[in-house]
Coordinates of C-alpha atoms in Angstrom, one line a residue:
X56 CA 119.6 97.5 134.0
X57 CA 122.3 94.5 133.0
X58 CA 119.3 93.0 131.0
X59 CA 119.1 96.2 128.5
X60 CA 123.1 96.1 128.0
X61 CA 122.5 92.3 127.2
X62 CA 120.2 92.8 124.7
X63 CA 121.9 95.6 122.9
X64 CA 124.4 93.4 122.1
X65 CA 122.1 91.1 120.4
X66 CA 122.0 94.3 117.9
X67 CA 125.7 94.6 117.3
X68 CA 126.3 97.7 119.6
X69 CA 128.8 96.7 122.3
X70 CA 129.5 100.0 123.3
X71 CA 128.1 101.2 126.9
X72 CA 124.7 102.7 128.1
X73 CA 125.4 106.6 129.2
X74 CA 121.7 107.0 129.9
X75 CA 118.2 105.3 130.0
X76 CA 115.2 106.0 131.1
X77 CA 111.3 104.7 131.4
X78 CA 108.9 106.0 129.3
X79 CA 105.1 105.6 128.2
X80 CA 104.6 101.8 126.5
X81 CA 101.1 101.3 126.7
X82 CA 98.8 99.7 129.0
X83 CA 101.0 96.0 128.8
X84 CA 104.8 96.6 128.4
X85 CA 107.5 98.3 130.1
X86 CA 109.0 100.7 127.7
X87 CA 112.8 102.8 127.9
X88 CA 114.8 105.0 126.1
X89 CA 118.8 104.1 126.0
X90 CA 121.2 105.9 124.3
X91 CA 124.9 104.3 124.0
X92 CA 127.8 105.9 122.9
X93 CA 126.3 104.7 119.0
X94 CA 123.0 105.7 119.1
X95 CA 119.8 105.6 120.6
X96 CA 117.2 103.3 121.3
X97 CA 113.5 102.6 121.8
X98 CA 113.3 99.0 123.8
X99 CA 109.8 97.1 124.9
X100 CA 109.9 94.0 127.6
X101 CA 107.2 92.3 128.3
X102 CA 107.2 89.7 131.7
X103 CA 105.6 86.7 131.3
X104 CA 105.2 87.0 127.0
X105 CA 106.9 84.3 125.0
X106 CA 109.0 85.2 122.4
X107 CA 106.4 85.4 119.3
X108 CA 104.5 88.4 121.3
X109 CA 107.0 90.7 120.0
X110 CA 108.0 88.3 116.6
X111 CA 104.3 89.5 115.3
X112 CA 105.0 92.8 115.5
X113 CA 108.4 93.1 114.6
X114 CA 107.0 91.1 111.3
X115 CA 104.4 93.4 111.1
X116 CA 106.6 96.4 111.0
X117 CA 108.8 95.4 108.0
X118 CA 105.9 94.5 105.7
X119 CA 104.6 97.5 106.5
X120 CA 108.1 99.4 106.0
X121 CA 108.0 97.3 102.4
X122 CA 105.0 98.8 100.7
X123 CA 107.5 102.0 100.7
X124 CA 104.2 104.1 101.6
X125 CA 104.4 105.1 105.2
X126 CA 107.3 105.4 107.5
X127 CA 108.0 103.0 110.7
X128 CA 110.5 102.7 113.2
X129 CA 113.1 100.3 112.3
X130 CA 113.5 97.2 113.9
X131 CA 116.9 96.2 115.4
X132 CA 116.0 92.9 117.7
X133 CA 113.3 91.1 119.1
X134 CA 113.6 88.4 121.2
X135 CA 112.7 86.3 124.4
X136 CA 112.0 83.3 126.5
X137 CA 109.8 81.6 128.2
X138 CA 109.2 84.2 130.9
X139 CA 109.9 87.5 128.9
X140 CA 109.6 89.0 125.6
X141 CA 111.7 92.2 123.9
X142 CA 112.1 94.4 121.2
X143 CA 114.4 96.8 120.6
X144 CA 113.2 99.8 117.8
X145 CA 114.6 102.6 116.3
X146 CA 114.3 105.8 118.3
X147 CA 111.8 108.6 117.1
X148 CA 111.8 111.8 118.6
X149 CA 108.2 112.8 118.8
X150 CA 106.7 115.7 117.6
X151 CA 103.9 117.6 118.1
X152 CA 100.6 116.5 115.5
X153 CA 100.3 119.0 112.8
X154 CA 97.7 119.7 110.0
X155 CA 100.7 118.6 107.8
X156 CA 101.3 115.3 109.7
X157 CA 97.9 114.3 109.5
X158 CA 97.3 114.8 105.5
X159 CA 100.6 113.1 105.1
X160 CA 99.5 110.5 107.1
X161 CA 96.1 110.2 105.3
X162 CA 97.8 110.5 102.3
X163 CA 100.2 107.6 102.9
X164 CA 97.7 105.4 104.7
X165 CA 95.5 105.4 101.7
X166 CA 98.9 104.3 99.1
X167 CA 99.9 101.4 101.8
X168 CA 96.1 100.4 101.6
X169 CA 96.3 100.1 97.5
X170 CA 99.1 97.7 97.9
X171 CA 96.5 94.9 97.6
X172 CA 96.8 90.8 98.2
X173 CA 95.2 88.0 96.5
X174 CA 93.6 86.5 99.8
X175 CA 92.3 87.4 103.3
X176 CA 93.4 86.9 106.8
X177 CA 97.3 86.2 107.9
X178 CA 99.4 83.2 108.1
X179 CA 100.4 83.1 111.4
X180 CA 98.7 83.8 114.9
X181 CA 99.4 87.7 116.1
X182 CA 98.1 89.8 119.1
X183 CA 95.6 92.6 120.1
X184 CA 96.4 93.8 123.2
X185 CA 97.4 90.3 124.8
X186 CA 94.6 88.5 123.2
X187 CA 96.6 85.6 121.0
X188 CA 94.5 85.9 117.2
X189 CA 94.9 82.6 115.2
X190 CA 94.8 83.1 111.9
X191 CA 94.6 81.5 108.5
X192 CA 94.4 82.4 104.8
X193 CA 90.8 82.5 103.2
X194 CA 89.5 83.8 100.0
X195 CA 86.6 85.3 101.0
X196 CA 87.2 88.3 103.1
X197 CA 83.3 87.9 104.5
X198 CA 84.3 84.3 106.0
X199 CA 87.4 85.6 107.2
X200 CA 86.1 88.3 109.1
X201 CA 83.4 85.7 111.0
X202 CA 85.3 83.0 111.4
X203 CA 89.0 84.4 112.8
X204 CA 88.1 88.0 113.8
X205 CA 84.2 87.9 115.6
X206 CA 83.7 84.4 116.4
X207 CA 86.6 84.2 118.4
X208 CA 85.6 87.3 120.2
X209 CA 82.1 86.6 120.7
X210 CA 83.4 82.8 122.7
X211 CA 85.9 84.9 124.5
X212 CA 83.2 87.1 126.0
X213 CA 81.4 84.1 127.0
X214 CA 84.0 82.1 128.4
X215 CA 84.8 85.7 130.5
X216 CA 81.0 85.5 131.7
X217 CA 80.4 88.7 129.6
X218 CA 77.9 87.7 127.1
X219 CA 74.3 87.8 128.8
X220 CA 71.6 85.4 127.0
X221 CA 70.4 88.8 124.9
X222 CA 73.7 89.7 124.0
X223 CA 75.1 86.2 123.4
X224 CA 71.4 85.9 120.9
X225 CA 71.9 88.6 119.1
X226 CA 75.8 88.2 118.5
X227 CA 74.8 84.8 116.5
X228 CA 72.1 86.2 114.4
X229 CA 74.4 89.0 113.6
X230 CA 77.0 86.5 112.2
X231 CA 74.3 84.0 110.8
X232 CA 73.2 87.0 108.6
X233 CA 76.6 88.9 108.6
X234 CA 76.7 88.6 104.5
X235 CA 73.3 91.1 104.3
X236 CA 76.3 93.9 105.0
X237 CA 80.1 92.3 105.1
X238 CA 81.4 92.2 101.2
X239 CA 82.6 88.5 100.1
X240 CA 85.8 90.3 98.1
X241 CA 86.2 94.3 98.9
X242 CA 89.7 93.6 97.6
X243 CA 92.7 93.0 100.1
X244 CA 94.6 95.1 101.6
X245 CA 97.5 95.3 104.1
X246 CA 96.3 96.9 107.1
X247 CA 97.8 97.8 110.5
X248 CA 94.9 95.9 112.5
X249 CA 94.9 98.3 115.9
X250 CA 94.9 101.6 114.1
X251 CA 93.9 104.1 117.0
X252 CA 94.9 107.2 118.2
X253 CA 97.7 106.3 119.9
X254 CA 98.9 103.9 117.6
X255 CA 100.5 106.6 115.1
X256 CA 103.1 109.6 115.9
X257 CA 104.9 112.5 114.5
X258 CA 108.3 112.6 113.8
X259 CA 110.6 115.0 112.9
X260 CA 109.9 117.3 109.9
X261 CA 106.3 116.6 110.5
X262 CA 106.7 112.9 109.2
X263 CA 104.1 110.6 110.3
X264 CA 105.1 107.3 111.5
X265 CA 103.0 103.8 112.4
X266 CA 103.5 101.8 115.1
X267 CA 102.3 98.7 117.3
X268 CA 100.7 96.7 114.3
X269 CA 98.8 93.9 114.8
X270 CA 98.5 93.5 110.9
X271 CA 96.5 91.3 108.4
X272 CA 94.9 91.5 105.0
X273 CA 91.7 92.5 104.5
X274 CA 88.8 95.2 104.0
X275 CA 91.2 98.4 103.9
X276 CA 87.3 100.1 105.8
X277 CA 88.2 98.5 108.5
X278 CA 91.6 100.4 109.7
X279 CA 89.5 103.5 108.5
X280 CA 86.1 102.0 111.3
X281 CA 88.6 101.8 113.7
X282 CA 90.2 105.8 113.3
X283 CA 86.8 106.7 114.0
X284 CA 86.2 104.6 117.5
X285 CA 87.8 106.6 120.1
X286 CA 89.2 109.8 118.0
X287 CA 92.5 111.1 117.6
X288 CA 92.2 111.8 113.8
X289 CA 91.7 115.2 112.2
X290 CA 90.0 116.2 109.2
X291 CA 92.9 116.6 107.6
X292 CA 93.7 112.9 107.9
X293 CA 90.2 111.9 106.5
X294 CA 90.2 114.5 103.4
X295 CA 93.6 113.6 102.7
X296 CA 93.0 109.6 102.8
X297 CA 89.7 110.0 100.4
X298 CA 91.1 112.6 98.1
X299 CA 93.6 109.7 96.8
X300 CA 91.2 106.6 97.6
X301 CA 87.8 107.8 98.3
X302 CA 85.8 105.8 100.1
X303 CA 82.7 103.8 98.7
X304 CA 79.2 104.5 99.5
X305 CA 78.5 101.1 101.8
X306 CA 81.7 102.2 104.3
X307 CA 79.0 103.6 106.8
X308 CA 77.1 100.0 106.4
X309 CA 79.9 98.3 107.3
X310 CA 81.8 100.9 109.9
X311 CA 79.7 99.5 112.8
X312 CA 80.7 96.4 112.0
X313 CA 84.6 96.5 112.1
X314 CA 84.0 98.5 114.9
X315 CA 82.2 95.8 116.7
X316 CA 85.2 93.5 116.5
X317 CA 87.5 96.1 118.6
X318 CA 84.5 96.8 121.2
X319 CA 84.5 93.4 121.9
X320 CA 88.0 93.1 122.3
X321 CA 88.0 96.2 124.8
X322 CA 84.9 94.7 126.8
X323 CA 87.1 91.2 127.0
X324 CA 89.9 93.0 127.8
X325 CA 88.2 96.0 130.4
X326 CA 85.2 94.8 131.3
X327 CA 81.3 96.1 131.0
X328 CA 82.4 99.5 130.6
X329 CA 82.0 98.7 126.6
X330 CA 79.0 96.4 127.1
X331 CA 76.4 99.6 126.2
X332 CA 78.3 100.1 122.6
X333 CA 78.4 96.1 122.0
X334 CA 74.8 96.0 122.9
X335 CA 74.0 99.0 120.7
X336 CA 75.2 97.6 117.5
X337 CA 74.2 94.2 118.1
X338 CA 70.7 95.4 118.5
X339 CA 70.8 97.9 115.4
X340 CA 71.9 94.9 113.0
X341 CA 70.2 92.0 114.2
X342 CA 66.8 94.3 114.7
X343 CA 67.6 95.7 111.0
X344 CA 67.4 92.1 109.6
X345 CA 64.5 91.2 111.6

């Protein structure tokens, strides 16, 4: 693929591709492995992303890489148009997920979380999934969360014809009371934003590494609400993240909650296949306040 050797040269390595192949990307990119005669590569295209789909997580990477806490493949180039978007990474060879990987990655999780901020949200629009997030700077985490995270959700589903007149009632009297449950200032943290299973790997020497962030500032809970969505964490991770920050006693208050947010993003983004689980919270909150 002439495109691949184009954009290697964007990295400074001129020299020639001796192999390349497809691999697993996720559900919305087309992924590769290249090796040149310098090194090898990880590169992500995406057809029919601008160039700030892969500019947010590129971003995203390096502040996580400068809280020094956790590991994350290095970014070489990102780049695009206005008909394809690219990033080229830092190959990892993948390992196999290891009681040790797992406390390490607990362990570190919970230091890059106590790097904290002085205000909530982001300063510039990122992705979940393809779903564009705007974002803004707030000081109060609770109006953040409403207003930029489950607000924008909620007229998503609507506009998508998945918000049925119970569903669409109950998702406003959950926000019009969202303060009984959702702190004002839990203190801010930098957090990875899209922290499931697949979202972390093993590297050599049982080294765990992030990757794909969609990242912002907020309630460091709700990277932990999301771990516990769909699986792919081990006890080790969770007893090795509280041992150094344990968590407080309202985080199963509130875990239903951040989890909320990502349901709603996977019903706009799937379908009804997550409508039970929406529906389900919706109705424990808004039927706990009434």
């Amino acid at each position: 693929m002439s495109y691949l050797e184009d954009i290697l040269k964007s990295t400074g390595d001129t020299t020639p591709i001796i192999k390349q192949k497809s691999v697993s990307g996720g559900d919305i990119n087309e992924a590769f492995y290249v090796r040149t005669t310098a090194q090898e590569y990880f590169a992500k295209r995406n057809k029919g992303a601008s160039s700030r789909f892969f500019q947010t997580e590129a971003r995203g990477l390096e502040l996580l890489r400068q809280t020094g806490a956790i590991d994350v493949p290095r970014v070489y180039h990102h780049g695009g148009n206005d008909e394809e978007a690219w990033l080229v990474l830092e190959y990892i060879p993948a390992g196999t997920p290891s009681p040790l990987s797992e406390s390490r990655l607990g362990e570190r999780l919970s230091r890059m979380h106590a790097r904290e901020n002085s205000a909530y949200g982001f300063d510039q629009p990122t992705f979940i999934g393809e779903i564009l997030q705007e974002n803004h700077m707030y000081p109060s985490w609770l109006e953040y969360y409403r207003s930029e995270r489950l607000l924008p959700q909620i007229k998503l589903a609507g506009e998508k014809g998945k918000l049925p007149p119970d569903r669409e009632k109950r998702a406003h009297q959950l926000l019009e009371h969202l303060d009984t449950w959702i702190p004002e200032d839990p203190g801010s943290s930098l957090l990875h934003g899209d922290l499931w299973g697949g979202n972390w790997m093993t590297g050599p020497e049982d080294t765990p590494y992030l990757i794909d962030p969609s990242v912002l500032y907020g309630d460091r809970l709700m990277d932990l609400a999301f771990t516990e969505l769909f699986g792919g964490y081990s006890r080790d991770f969770y007893e090795a993240y509280a041992a150094y920050t344990p968590l407080p006693d309202y985080y199963q208050d509130v875990k239903p909650l951040y989890q909320l947010f990502y349901l709603f993003v996977h019903l706009n983004m799937f379908g009804e296949a997550f409508g039970s689980q929406v529906d389900r919270i919706l109705t424990h909150y808004t039927e706990t306040k009434g």
